[in-house]
Short mmCIF file of N, CA and C in Angstrom, two decimals:
data_model
loop_
_atom_site.label_atom_id
_atom_site.label_comp_id
_atom_site.label_asym_id
_atom_site.label_seq_id
_atom_site.Cartn_x
_atom_site.Cartn_y
_atom_site.Cartn_z
N MET A 1 -37.61 66.34 23.22
CA MET A 1 -37.46 67.98 22.68
C MET A 1 -39.12 68.03 21.97
N THR A 2 -39.71 69.03 22.50
CA THR A 2 -40.98 69.40 21.90
C THR A 2 -40.95 70.18 20.57
N ALA A 3 -42.07 70.01 19.66
CA ALA A 3 -42.04 70.67 18.40
C ALA A 3 -42.28 72.25 18.80
N GLU A 4 -41.44 73.02 17.82
CA GLU A 4 -41.73 74.48 17.99
C GLU A 4 -43.02 74.90 17.48
N GLN A 5 -43.89 75.59 18.24
CA GLN A 5 -45.23 76.02 18.06
C GLN A 5 -45.27 77.63 17.59
N VAL A 6 -46.18 77.81 16.64
CA VAL A 6 -46.37 79.02 16.21
C VAL A 6 -47.96 79.54 16.68
N VAL A 7 -48.19 80.56 16.80
CA VAL A 7 -49.31 81.39 17.29
C VAL A 7 -50.17 81.66 15.97
N LEU A 8 -51.46 81.02 15.74
CA LEU A 8 -52.32 81.31 14.58
C LEU A 8 -53.09 82.46 15.06
N LEU A 9 -53.47 83.20 14.06
CA LEU A 9 -54.16 84.45 14.29
C LEU A 9 -55.56 84.67 13.34
N ASP A 10 -56.49 85.33 13.81
CA ASP A 10 -57.33 85.84 12.95
C ASP A 10 -57.13 87.10 12.25
N GLU A 11 -57.94 87.77 11.53
CA GLU A 11 -57.80 88.81 10.48
C GLU A 11 -57.30 89.95 11.35
N ASP A 12 -57.92 90.11 12.66
CA ASP A 12 -57.42 91.24 13.41
C ASP A 12 -56.08 91.23 14.19
N GLY A 13 -55.54 89.90 14.17
CA GLY A 13 -54.24 89.87 14.78
C GLY A 13 -54.72 89.24 16.36
N ASN A 14 -55.49 88.59 16.55
CA ASN A 14 -56.06 87.96 17.81
C ASN A 14 -55.47 86.32 17.60
N ALA A 15 -55.02 85.88 18.80
CA ALA A 15 -54.38 84.52 19.05
C ALA A 15 -55.68 83.76 18.83
N VAL A 16 -55.82 82.70 18.06
CA VAL A 16 -56.96 81.85 17.88
C VAL A 16 -56.58 80.25 17.98
N GLY A 17 -55.21 80.16 18.33
CA GLY A 17 -54.81 78.71 18.51
C GLY A 17 -53.12 78.76 18.26
N THR A 18 -52.75 77.39 18.38
CA THR A 18 -51.37 77.30 18.02
C THR A 18 -51.38 76.16 17.20
N ALA A 19 -50.08 75.88 16.37
CA ALA A 19 -49.92 74.85 15.61
C ALA A 19 -48.31 74.49 15.54
N ASP A 20 -47.99 73.30 15.23
CA ASP A 20 -46.50 72.97 15.09
C ASP A 20 -45.92 73.73 13.88
N LYS A 21 -44.92 74.16 14.03
CA LYS A 21 -44.35 74.98 12.93
C LYS A 21 -44.06 74.34 11.70
N THR A 22 -43.59 73.21 11.65
CA THR A 22 -43.34 72.17 10.52
C THR A 22 -44.40 71.83 9.92
N ALA A 23 -45.70 71.71 10.61
CA ALA A 23 -46.74 71.33 10.05
C ALA A 23 -47.68 72.44 9.58
N VAL A 24 -47.48 73.63 9.85
CA VAL A 24 -48.28 74.71 9.62
C VAL A 24 -47.85 75.26 8.07
N HIS A 25 -46.47 75.03 7.91
CA HIS A 25 -45.77 75.82 6.59
C HIS A 25 -46.19 74.75 5.64
N GLY A 26 -47.11 75.03 4.61
CA GLY A 26 -47.34 74.33 3.31
C GLY A 26 -47.78 75.10 2.27
N THR A 27 -48.67 74.66 1.44
CA THR A 27 -49.33 75.35 0.31
C THR A 27 -50.45 76.31 0.77
N ASP A 28 -50.87 75.92 1.79
CA ASP A 28 -52.00 76.68 2.48
C ASP A 28 -51.94 77.29 3.75
N THR A 29 -50.81 77.90 3.92
CA THR A 29 -50.28 78.25 5.42
C THR A 29 -51.22 79.27 5.93
N PRO A 30 -51.81 79.12 7.23
CA PRO A 30 -52.78 79.94 7.93
C PRO A 30 -51.84 81.03 8.44
N LEU A 31 -52.73 82.39 8.60
CA LEU A 31 -51.97 83.43 9.23
C LEU A 31 -51.55 83.13 10.59
N HIS A 32 -50.18 83.60 10.73
CA HIS A 32 -49.41 83.34 11.98
C HIS A 32 -48.72 84.39 12.42
N LEU A 33 -48.38 84.41 13.70
CA LEU A 33 -47.53 85.49 14.18
C LEU A 33 -45.91 85.17 13.90
N ALA A 34 -45.20 86.19 13.55
CA ALA A 34 -43.76 86.11 13.39
C ALA A 34 -43.06 87.62 13.88
N PHE A 35 -41.86 87.64 13.40
CA PHE A 35 -41.11 88.91 13.50
C PHE A 35 -40.08 89.04 12.60
N SER A 36 -39.54 90.08 12.16
CA SER A 36 -38.24 90.24 11.43
C SER A 36 -37.55 91.19 12.10
N CYS A 37 -36.17 91.04 12.12
CA CYS A 37 -35.25 91.92 12.70
C CYS A 37 -34.01 92.33 11.84
N TYR A 38 -33.68 93.58 11.96
CA TYR A 38 -32.59 94.01 11.14
C TYR A 38 -31.60 94.60 12.15
N VAL A 39 -30.46 94.02 12.07
CA VAL A 39 -29.41 94.23 13.26
C VAL A 39 -28.18 95.10 12.35
N PHE A 40 -27.86 96.19 13.26
CA PHE A 40 -26.80 97.00 12.66
C PHE A 40 -25.76 96.91 13.74
N ASP A 41 -24.54 97.18 13.26
CA ASP A 41 -23.35 97.31 14.15
C ASP A 41 -22.88 98.65 14.46
N ASP A 42 -22.03 99.06 15.18
CA ASP A 42 -21.79 100.25 15.66
C ASP A 42 -21.43 101.22 14.45
N ASP A 43 -20.95 100.69 13.36
CA ASP A 43 -20.72 101.27 12.09
C ASP A 43 -21.70 101.88 11.31
N GLY A 44 -23.02 101.31 11.57
CA GLY A 44 -24.10 101.57 10.96
C GLY A 44 -24.28 100.57 9.81
N ARG A 45 -23.66 99.49 9.78
CA ARG A 45 -23.83 98.28 8.71
C ARG A 45 -24.91 97.47 9.20
N LEU A 46 -25.44 96.90 8.28
CA LEU A 46 -26.78 95.94 8.52
C LEU A 46 -26.19 94.66 8.20
N LEU A 47 -26.44 93.61 9.18
CA LEU A 47 -26.19 92.29 8.96
C LEU A 47 -27.10 91.68 8.20
N VAL A 48 -26.84 91.06 7.00
CA VAL A 48 -27.63 90.58 6.04
C VAL A 48 -27.19 88.93 6.02
N THR A 49 -28.22 88.00 5.70
CA THR A 49 -28.20 86.53 5.90
C THR A 49 -28.68 85.92 4.70
N GLN A 50 -28.14 84.93 4.35
CA GLN A 50 -28.84 84.00 3.19
C GLN A 50 -29.13 82.88 4.23
N ARG A 51 -30.49 82.61 3.98
CA ARG A 51 -30.98 81.25 4.73
C ARG A 51 -30.37 80.15 4.11
N ALA A 52 -30.10 79.10 5.30
CA ALA A 52 -29.48 77.80 4.82
C ALA A 52 -30.37 77.10 3.66
N VAL A 53 -29.50 76.63 2.56
CA VAL A 53 -30.25 75.98 1.49
C VAL A 53 -30.95 75.01 1.69
N ALA A 54 -31.00 74.22 2.75
CA ALA A 54 -31.73 73.17 3.16
C ALA A 54 -32.93 73.42 3.88
N LYS A 55 -33.21 74.70 4.18
CA LYS A 55 -34.48 75.14 4.90
C LYS A 55 -35.66 74.94 3.94
N PRO A 56 -36.90 74.33 4.66
CA PRO A 56 -37.91 73.96 3.55
C PRO A 56 -38.70 75.36 3.19
N THR A 57 -38.34 76.43 3.99
CA THR A 57 -39.27 77.62 3.76
C THR A 57 -38.11 78.89 3.21
N PHE A 58 -37.96 79.10 1.74
CA PHE A 58 -37.36 79.97 1.06
C PHE A 58 -35.80 79.66 1.38
N GLY A 59 -35.41 78.38 1.42
CA GLY A 59 -33.90 78.05 1.47
C GLY A 59 -33.01 78.81 0.52
N GLY A 60 -31.86 79.31 1.05
CA GLY A 60 -31.07 79.82 -0.01
C GLY A 60 -31.12 81.21 -0.28
N VAL A 61 -32.18 81.86 0.18
CA VAL A 61 -32.66 83.17 -0.11
C VAL A 61 -31.93 84.13 0.64
N TRP A 62 -31.52 85.33 0.18
CA TRP A 62 -30.99 86.38 1.15
C TRP A 62 -32.22 87.24 1.70
N THR A 63 -31.86 87.79 2.77
CA THR A 63 -32.93 88.38 3.41
C THR A 63 -32.30 89.12 4.78
N ASN A 64 -33.17 89.72 5.50
CA ASN A 64 -32.76 90.49 6.78
C ASN A 64 -31.99 89.70 7.52
N THR A 65 -31.68 90.34 8.73
CA THR A 65 -30.85 89.43 9.78
C THR A 65 -31.48 88.18 10.24
N CYS A 66 -32.55 88.45 10.65
CA CYS A 66 -33.28 87.38 11.34
C CYS A 66 -34.70 87.41 11.47
N CYS A 67 -35.39 86.21 11.37
CA CYS A 67 -36.86 86.19 11.27
C CYS A 67 -37.17 84.96 12.17
N GLY A 68 -38.45 85.12 12.75
CA GLY A 68 -38.75 83.96 13.72
C GLY A 68 -40.07 84.10 14.14
N HIS A 69 -40.63 83.34 15.04
CA HIS A 69 -41.95 82.97 15.46
C HIS A 69 -41.67 83.06 17.04
N PRO A 70 -42.52 83.90 17.60
CA PRO A 70 -42.55 83.79 19.12
C PRO A 70 -43.39 82.79 19.53
N ALA A 71 -43.10 82.02 20.68
CA ALA A 71 -43.53 80.88 21.07
C ALA A 71 -44.95 81.23 21.82
N PRO A 72 -45.92 80.47 21.95
CA PRO A 72 -47.07 80.84 22.54
C PRO A 72 -46.81 81.56 24.05
N GLY A 73 -47.30 82.74 24.22
CA GLY A 73 -47.05 83.35 25.63
C GLY A 73 -45.65 84.10 25.78
N GLU A 74 -44.89 84.06 24.88
CA GLU A 74 -43.50 84.64 24.84
C GLU A 74 -43.64 86.05 24.27
N PRO A 75 -43.15 87.03 25.30
CA PRO A 75 -42.99 88.38 24.67
C PRO A 75 -42.38 88.51 23.46
N ILE A 76 -42.71 89.22 22.74
CA ILE A 76 -42.18 89.31 21.10
C ILE A 76 -40.66 89.81 21.06
N GLU A 77 -40.32 90.79 21.91
CA GLU A 77 -39.07 91.23 22.07
C GLU A 77 -38.14 89.94 22.61
N ASP A 78 -38.62 89.28 23.41
CA ASP A 78 -37.81 88.17 23.98
C ASP A 78 -37.53 87.09 23.00
N ALA A 79 -38.84 86.92 22.05
CA ALA A 79 -38.52 86.07 20.78
C ALA A 79 -37.40 86.59 19.97
N VAL A 80 -37.47 87.81 19.84
CA VAL A 80 -36.20 88.41 18.77
C VAL A 80 -34.96 88.23 19.40
N ARG A 81 -34.72 88.28 20.66
CA ARG A 81 -33.42 88.20 21.16
C ARG A 81 -33.03 86.63 21.21
N ARG A 82 -34.03 85.80 21.60
CA ARG A 82 -33.79 84.42 21.83
C ARG A 82 -33.46 83.88 20.33
N ARG A 83 -34.27 84.14 19.12
CA ARG A 83 -34.01 83.77 17.92
C ARG A 83 -32.64 84.27 17.19
N THR A 84 -32.28 85.47 17.58
CA THR A 84 -31.22 85.93 17.08
C THR A 84 -29.95 85.28 17.59
N ARG A 85 -30.09 85.04 18.90
CA ARG A 85 -28.93 84.38 19.75
C ARG A 85 -28.79 82.85 19.09
N GLN A 86 -30.03 82.03 18.79
CA GLN A 86 -29.80 80.74 18.27
C GLN A 86 -29.42 80.68 16.91
N GLU A 87 -29.93 81.40 16.11
CA GLU A 87 -29.42 81.43 14.74
C GLU A 87 -28.22 82.06 14.39
N LEU A 88 -27.66 83.11 15.00
CA LEU A 88 -26.51 83.72 14.63
C LEU A 88 -25.50 83.73 15.85
N GLY A 89 -25.81 83.40 17.07
CA GLY A 89 -24.83 83.60 18.08
C GLY A 89 -24.51 84.95 18.56
N VAL A 90 -25.66 85.75 18.21
CA VAL A 90 -25.51 87.34 18.41
C VAL A 90 -26.44 87.60 19.62
N GLU A 91 -25.72 88.47 20.69
CA GLU A 91 -26.32 89.09 21.64
C GLU A 91 -26.80 90.41 21.23
N LEU A 92 -27.81 90.60 21.39
CA LEU A 92 -28.57 92.19 20.76
C LEU A 92 -28.37 92.98 22.12
N GLY A 93 -28.10 94.39 21.65
CA GLY A 93 -28.15 95.56 22.47
C GLY A 93 -29.80 96.04 22.54
N GLU A 94 -29.84 97.37 22.03
CA GLU A 94 -31.08 97.91 21.89
C GLU A 94 -32.02 97.33 20.90
N VAL A 95 -33.17 96.70 21.28
CA VAL A 95 -34.13 96.59 20.25
C VAL A 95 -35.38 97.58 20.17
N THR A 96 -35.81 97.73 18.98
CA THR A 96 -36.55 98.99 18.63
C THR A 96 -37.79 98.37 17.65
N LEU A 97 -38.89 98.64 18.05
CA LEU A 97 -39.98 98.26 17.30
C LEU A 97 -40.22 99.22 16.28
N LEU A 98 -40.45 99.06 15.02
CA LEU A 98 -40.50 100.02 13.94
C LEU A 98 -41.77 99.82 13.00
N LEU A 99 -42.14 98.54 12.76
CA LEU A 99 -43.49 98.37 11.88
C LEU A 99 -44.31 97.20 12.62
N PRO A 100 -44.92 97.83 13.61
CA PRO A 100 -45.77 96.85 14.40
C PRO A 100 -46.62 95.98 13.79
N ARG A 101 -47.36 96.40 12.50
CA ARG A 101 -48.36 95.60 11.86
C ARG A 101 -47.92 95.05 10.47
N PHE A 102 -46.72 95.06 10.10
CA PHE A 102 -46.25 94.41 8.97
C PHE A 102 -46.99 93.13 8.60
N ARG A 103 -47.48 92.87 7.51
CA ARG A 103 -48.13 91.78 7.03
C ARG A 103 -47.79 91.18 5.69
N TYR A 104 -47.60 90.13 5.44
CA TYR A 104 -47.28 89.62 4.07
C TYR A 104 -47.59 88.11 3.90
N ARG A 105 -47.62 87.89 2.43
CA ARG A 105 -47.88 86.58 2.16
C ARG A 105 -47.13 86.20 0.98
N ALA A 106 -46.22 85.27 1.03
CA ALA A 106 -45.22 85.02 -0.17
C ALA A 106 -45.33 83.53 -0.36
N VAL A 107 -45.22 83.18 -1.54
CA VAL A 107 -45.11 81.85 -2.19
C VAL A 107 -43.45 81.54 -2.54
N GLY A 108 -42.96 80.52 -1.99
CA GLY A 108 -41.61 80.19 -2.35
C GLY A 108 -41.60 79.36 -3.70
N ALA A 109 -40.17 79.06 -4.12
CA ALA A 109 -39.99 78.39 -5.55
C ALA A 109 -40.69 76.96 -5.42
N ASN A 110 -40.62 76.48 -4.11
CA ASN A 110 -41.09 74.96 -3.94
C ASN A 110 -42.78 74.85 -3.55
N GLY A 111 -43.33 76.08 -3.48
CA GLY A 111 -44.83 76.06 -3.48
C GLY A 111 -45.13 76.38 -1.80
N VAL A 112 -43.96 76.37 -0.99
CA VAL A 112 -44.44 76.62 0.48
C VAL A 112 -44.91 78.11 0.62
N VAL A 113 -45.75 78.31 1.39
CA VAL A 113 -46.34 79.65 1.58
C VAL A 113 -45.92 80.25 3.04
N GLU A 114 -45.45 81.47 2.91
CA GLU A 114 -45.33 82.02 4.35
C GLU A 114 -46.50 83.21 4.30
N HIS A 115 -47.13 83.21 5.42
CA HIS A 115 -48.34 84.14 5.66
C HIS A 115 -48.24 84.61 7.07
N GLU A 116 -47.65 85.89 7.18
CA GLU A 116 -47.48 86.27 8.63
C GLU A 116 -47.79 87.77 8.76
N LEU A 117 -48.31 87.84 9.97
CA LEU A 117 -48.29 89.27 10.69
C LEU A 117 -47.02 89.41 11.20
N CYS A 118 -46.19 90.30 11.03
CA CYS A 118 -44.61 89.95 11.25
C CYS A 118 -44.12 91.33 11.66
N PRO A 119 -44.36 91.83 13.00
CA PRO A 119 -43.58 93.18 13.55
C PRO A 119 -42.23 93.19 12.96
N VAL A 120 -41.78 94.22 12.72
CA VAL A 120 -40.41 94.51 12.25
C VAL A 120 -39.75 95.34 13.23
N PHE A 121 -38.47 94.77 13.53
CA PHE A 121 -37.56 95.59 14.67
C PHE A 121 -36.18 95.82 14.11
N THR A 122 -35.55 96.86 14.79
CA THR A 122 -34.05 97.00 14.42
C THR A 122 -33.63 96.56 15.79
N ALA A 123 -32.20 96.37 15.78
CA ALA A 123 -31.45 95.95 16.98
C ALA A 123 -30.13 96.33 16.84
N THR A 124 -29.22 96.67 17.79
CA THR A 124 -27.79 96.76 17.42
C THR A 124 -26.91 95.59 18.15
N ALA A 125 -25.97 95.30 17.68
CA ALA A 125 -24.91 94.24 18.03
C ALA A 125 -23.54 94.71 17.80
N SER A 126 -22.70 94.06 18.57
CA SER A 126 -21.21 94.46 18.20
C SER A 126 -20.48 92.90 17.86
N GLY A 127 -19.64 92.78 16.99
CA GLY A 127 -18.89 91.55 16.62
C GLY A 127 -19.49 90.76 15.66
N ASP A 128 -18.81 89.88 15.08
CA ASP A 128 -19.30 89.25 13.99
C ASP A 128 -20.21 87.85 14.52
N PRO A 129 -21.19 87.51 13.79
CA PRO A 129 -21.89 86.50 14.16
C PRO A 129 -21.15 84.93 13.99
N ASP A 130 -21.72 84.17 14.79
CA ASP A 130 -21.41 82.77 14.71
C ASP A 130 -22.49 81.87 14.38
N PRO A 131 -22.97 81.92 13.14
CA PRO A 131 -24.28 81.20 12.76
C PRO A 131 -24.49 79.76 12.79
N ASP A 132 -25.70 79.35 13.23
CA ASP A 132 -26.08 77.98 13.02
C ASP A 132 -26.09 77.62 11.67
N PRO A 133 -25.25 76.62 11.16
CA PRO A 133 -25.32 76.29 9.66
C PRO A 133 -26.49 75.73 9.42
N ILE A 134 -27.47 75.12 10.21
CA ILE A 134 -28.75 74.72 9.81
C ILE A 134 -29.67 75.71 9.51
N GLU A 135 -29.17 77.00 9.99
CA GLU A 135 -30.20 77.99 9.69
C GLU A 135 -29.59 79.12 8.72
N VAL A 136 -28.61 79.44 8.70
CA VAL A 136 -27.90 80.42 8.06
C VAL A 136 -26.68 79.79 6.87
N GLU A 137 -26.80 80.03 5.69
CA GLU A 137 -25.94 79.47 4.79
C GLU A 137 -24.64 80.60 4.73
N ALA A 138 -24.93 81.76 4.84
CA ALA A 138 -23.81 82.92 4.70
C ALA A 138 -24.43 84.19 5.11
N TRP A 139 -23.44 85.10 5.43
CA TRP A 139 -23.81 86.37 6.01
C TRP A 139 -22.77 87.51 5.56
N GLU A 140 -23.11 88.73 5.74
CA GLU A 140 -22.35 89.94 5.28
C GLU A 140 -22.83 91.21 6.00
N TRP A 141 -21.72 92.09 6.47
CA TRP A 141 -22.35 93.32 6.78
C TRP A 141 -22.30 94.27 5.78
N VAL A 142 -23.35 95.04 5.51
CA VAL A 142 -23.50 95.90 4.33
C VAL A 142 -23.94 97.25 4.87
N PRO A 143 -23.39 98.37 4.34
CA PRO A 143 -23.89 99.57 4.59
C PRO A 143 -25.24 99.69 4.23
N TRP A 144 -26.15 100.33 5.30
CA TRP A 144 -27.62 100.44 5.22
C TRP A 144 -28.08 100.87 3.63
N ASP A 145 -27.47 102.28 3.61
CA ASP A 145 -27.78 103.04 2.38
C ASP A 145 -27.64 102.23 1.31
N ARG A 146 -26.44 101.51 1.06
CA ARG A 146 -26.27 100.76 -0.35
C ARG A 146 -27.15 99.74 -0.25
N PHE A 147 -27.47 98.91 0.97
CA PHE A 147 -28.41 97.89 0.64
C PHE A 147 -29.75 98.16 0.57
N ARG A 148 -30.26 99.38 1.16
CA ARG A 148 -31.40 99.76 0.72
C ARG A 148 -31.91 100.37 -0.63
N ASP A 149 -30.85 100.89 -1.24
CA ASP A 149 -30.65 101.21 -2.79
C ASP A 149 -30.80 100.26 -3.47
N ASP A 150 -29.88 99.33 -3.33
CA ASP A 150 -29.69 98.12 -4.01
C ASP A 150 -31.08 97.29 -4.13
N VAL A 151 -31.63 97.05 -2.86
CA VAL A 151 -33.02 96.29 -2.85
C VAL A 151 -34.15 97.22 -3.49
N LEU A 152 -34.40 98.39 -3.35
CA LEU A 152 -35.28 99.13 -3.85
C LEU A 152 -35.16 99.23 -5.59
N SER A 153 -33.99 99.48 -6.05
CA SER A 153 -33.82 99.60 -7.31
C SER A 153 -34.01 98.02 -8.01
N GLY A 154 -33.85 97.00 -7.31
CA GLY A 154 -33.93 95.62 -7.92
C GLY A 154 -32.53 94.97 -8.20
N ARG A 155 -31.35 95.71 -7.91
CA ARG A 155 -30.05 95.36 -8.05
C ARG A 155 -29.77 94.07 -7.20
N ARG A 156 -30.35 94.04 -5.94
CA ARG A 156 -30.13 92.98 -5.09
C ARG A 156 -31.33 92.12 -4.90
N GLU A 157 -31.14 90.89 -4.95
CA GLU A 157 -32.41 89.88 -4.97
C GLU A 157 -32.49 89.69 -3.44
N VAL A 158 -33.49 89.85 -2.80
CA VAL A 158 -33.75 89.33 -1.35
C VAL A 158 -35.29 88.74 -1.35
N SER A 159 -35.68 88.18 -0.22
CA SER A 159 -36.73 87.70 0.06
C SER A 159 -37.82 88.80 -0.24
N GLN A 160 -39.12 88.43 -0.48
CA GLN A 160 -40.17 89.20 -0.73
C GLN A 160 -40.40 90.15 0.40
N TRP A 161 -40.47 89.44 1.67
CA TRP A 161 -40.92 90.16 2.82
C TRP A 161 -39.68 91.18 3.18
N CYS A 162 -38.53 90.98 3.00
CA CYS A 162 -37.39 91.91 2.97
C CYS A 162 -37.59 93.10 2.23
N ARG A 163 -37.85 92.72 0.95
CA ARG A 163 -38.06 93.81 -0.05
C ARG A 163 -39.30 94.87 0.30
N GLU A 164 -40.25 94.12 0.72
CA GLU A 164 -41.48 95.18 1.24
C GLU A 164 -41.17 95.84 2.58
N GLN A 165 -40.37 95.05 3.64
CA GLN A 165 -40.04 95.82 4.67
C GLN A 165 -38.99 97.00 4.38
N VAL A 166 -38.17 96.80 3.65
CA VAL A 166 -37.15 97.68 3.28
C VAL A 166 -37.94 99.10 2.52
N SER A 167 -38.97 98.63 1.76
CA SER A 167 -39.84 99.83 1.17
C SER A 167 -40.59 100.59 2.23
N ALA A 168 -40.87 99.82 3.41
CA ALA A 168 -41.90 100.42 4.26
C ALA A 168 -40.78 101.00 5.57
N LEU A 169 -39.71 100.82 5.70
CA LEU A 169 -38.97 101.26 6.59
C LEU A 169 -38.53 102.79 6.51
N PRO A 170 -38.30 103.36 7.30
CA PRO A 170 -37.74 104.87 7.18
C PRO A 170 -36.43 104.84 6.51
N ALA A 171 -36.08 105.84 5.84
CA ALA A 171 -34.70 105.93 5.02
C ALA A 171 -33.77 105.70 6.16
N ASP A 172 -33.71 106.01 7.22
CA ASP A 172 -32.73 105.78 8.35
C ASP A 172 -33.33 105.06 9.44
N PRO A 173 -33.45 103.80 9.29
CA PRO A 173 -34.33 103.25 10.47
C PRO A 173 -33.61 103.29 11.90
N ARG A 174 -32.33 103.44 11.91
CA ARG A 174 -31.52 103.49 13.14
C ARG A 174 -31.96 104.94 13.87
N SER A 175 -32.32 106.07 13.21
CA SER A 175 -32.68 107.24 13.98
C SER A 175 -34.11 107.33 14.05
N ALA A 176 -35.00 106.56 13.51
CA ALA A 176 -36.47 106.66 13.65
C ALA A 176 -36.92 106.56 14.94
N PRO A 177 -37.96 107.08 15.23
CA PRO A 177 -38.56 106.95 16.59
C PRO A 177 -39.20 105.59 16.60
N PRO A 178 -39.25 104.96 17.82
CA PRO A 178 -39.94 103.70 18.00
C PRO A 178 -41.39 103.81 17.84
N ALA A 179 -42.08 102.67 17.16
CA ALA A 179 -43.58 102.59 17.25
C ALA A 179 -43.99 102.41 18.55
N ASP A 180 -45.25 102.67 18.84
CA ASP A 180 -46.00 102.57 19.99
C ASP A 180 -46.21 100.90 20.22
N PRO A 181 -45.80 100.21 21.18
CA PRO A 181 -46.05 98.78 21.40
C PRO A 181 -47.55 98.30 21.33
N ALA A 182 -48.39 99.51 21.82
CA ALA A 182 -49.84 99.43 21.96
C ALA A 182 -50.31 99.08 20.55
N THR A 183 -49.59 99.44 19.46
CA THR A 183 -50.16 99.30 18.07
C THR A 183 -49.74 97.93 17.46
N LEU A 184 -49.02 97.16 18.30
CA LEU A 184 -48.75 95.58 18.07
C LEU A 184 -50.09 94.93 17.77
N PRO A 185 -50.21 93.74 16.92
CA PRO A 185 -51.26 92.90 16.97
C PRO A 185 -51.58 92.34 18.27
N PRO A 186 -52.89 92.20 18.79
CA PRO A 186 -53.25 91.83 20.24
C PRO A 186 -52.69 90.63 20.53
N ALA A 187 -52.18 89.60 19.79
CA ALA A 187 -51.41 88.33 20.01
C ALA A 187 -50.19 88.70 20.31
N ALA A 188 -49.28 89.76 20.07
CA ALA A 188 -48.20 90.09 20.28
C ALA A 188 -47.75 91.16 21.42
N ARG A 189 -48.97 91.57 21.96
CA ARG A 189 -48.93 92.58 23.26
C ARG A 189 -48.88 91.82 24.56
#
C-alpha cells in the first residue's frame, strides 16, 4: 500500500509538488490542497463528526462532516466523494462548491499545524453513516440553523476551520447558488 500523497501549493494555489501526508503535517506544515464538506440529509440536518481521538491532527475535535486531501491529479469533487465514502460509509448525492478559495492555518494542542487551501462543498446524503473508527469517534445529525447559531455564538466548540467556514458560508448553504469552478485554485481545476 502506497502512502497517501498531498498536493503542495504556492501562494497562488498552483501545484509545486507532492509530499507524503503523514510526513508533511508537523510544526511547520507547508501550504497544501484540501477540501471540507458539509453533508445534509433530506430534512436539512447537518452531519457533524468528531475526529477520532487517536488522529495526530486535531484528534477528538468536533467539526464539519468530512475533510480530506485530493490525490495528485484527482478531480476535487471525486476526492470529496471518495473520502466521505471511506470515512463515513456515505454515498453522496448532489455535491455543490460554495467557497472555492477558503484558506486557513491552525495549530493543534499538540503543536501540529494544518495549513490548507481548502475549497468548501455541501452535499446531500440519505441514511445514517457507518463510520471508520480510525477516522471518526462520534457523529450526530444537527439542524443547520442551530449548529450555525451555536458555532457563531461560541456555544459549540468546533475546529478552527469549521468555525471560520461556518462564518463564511451563506446563512442557508443548501439554497445558495454554486460557486464557479473556474475560481478554484489552479491546482484544483
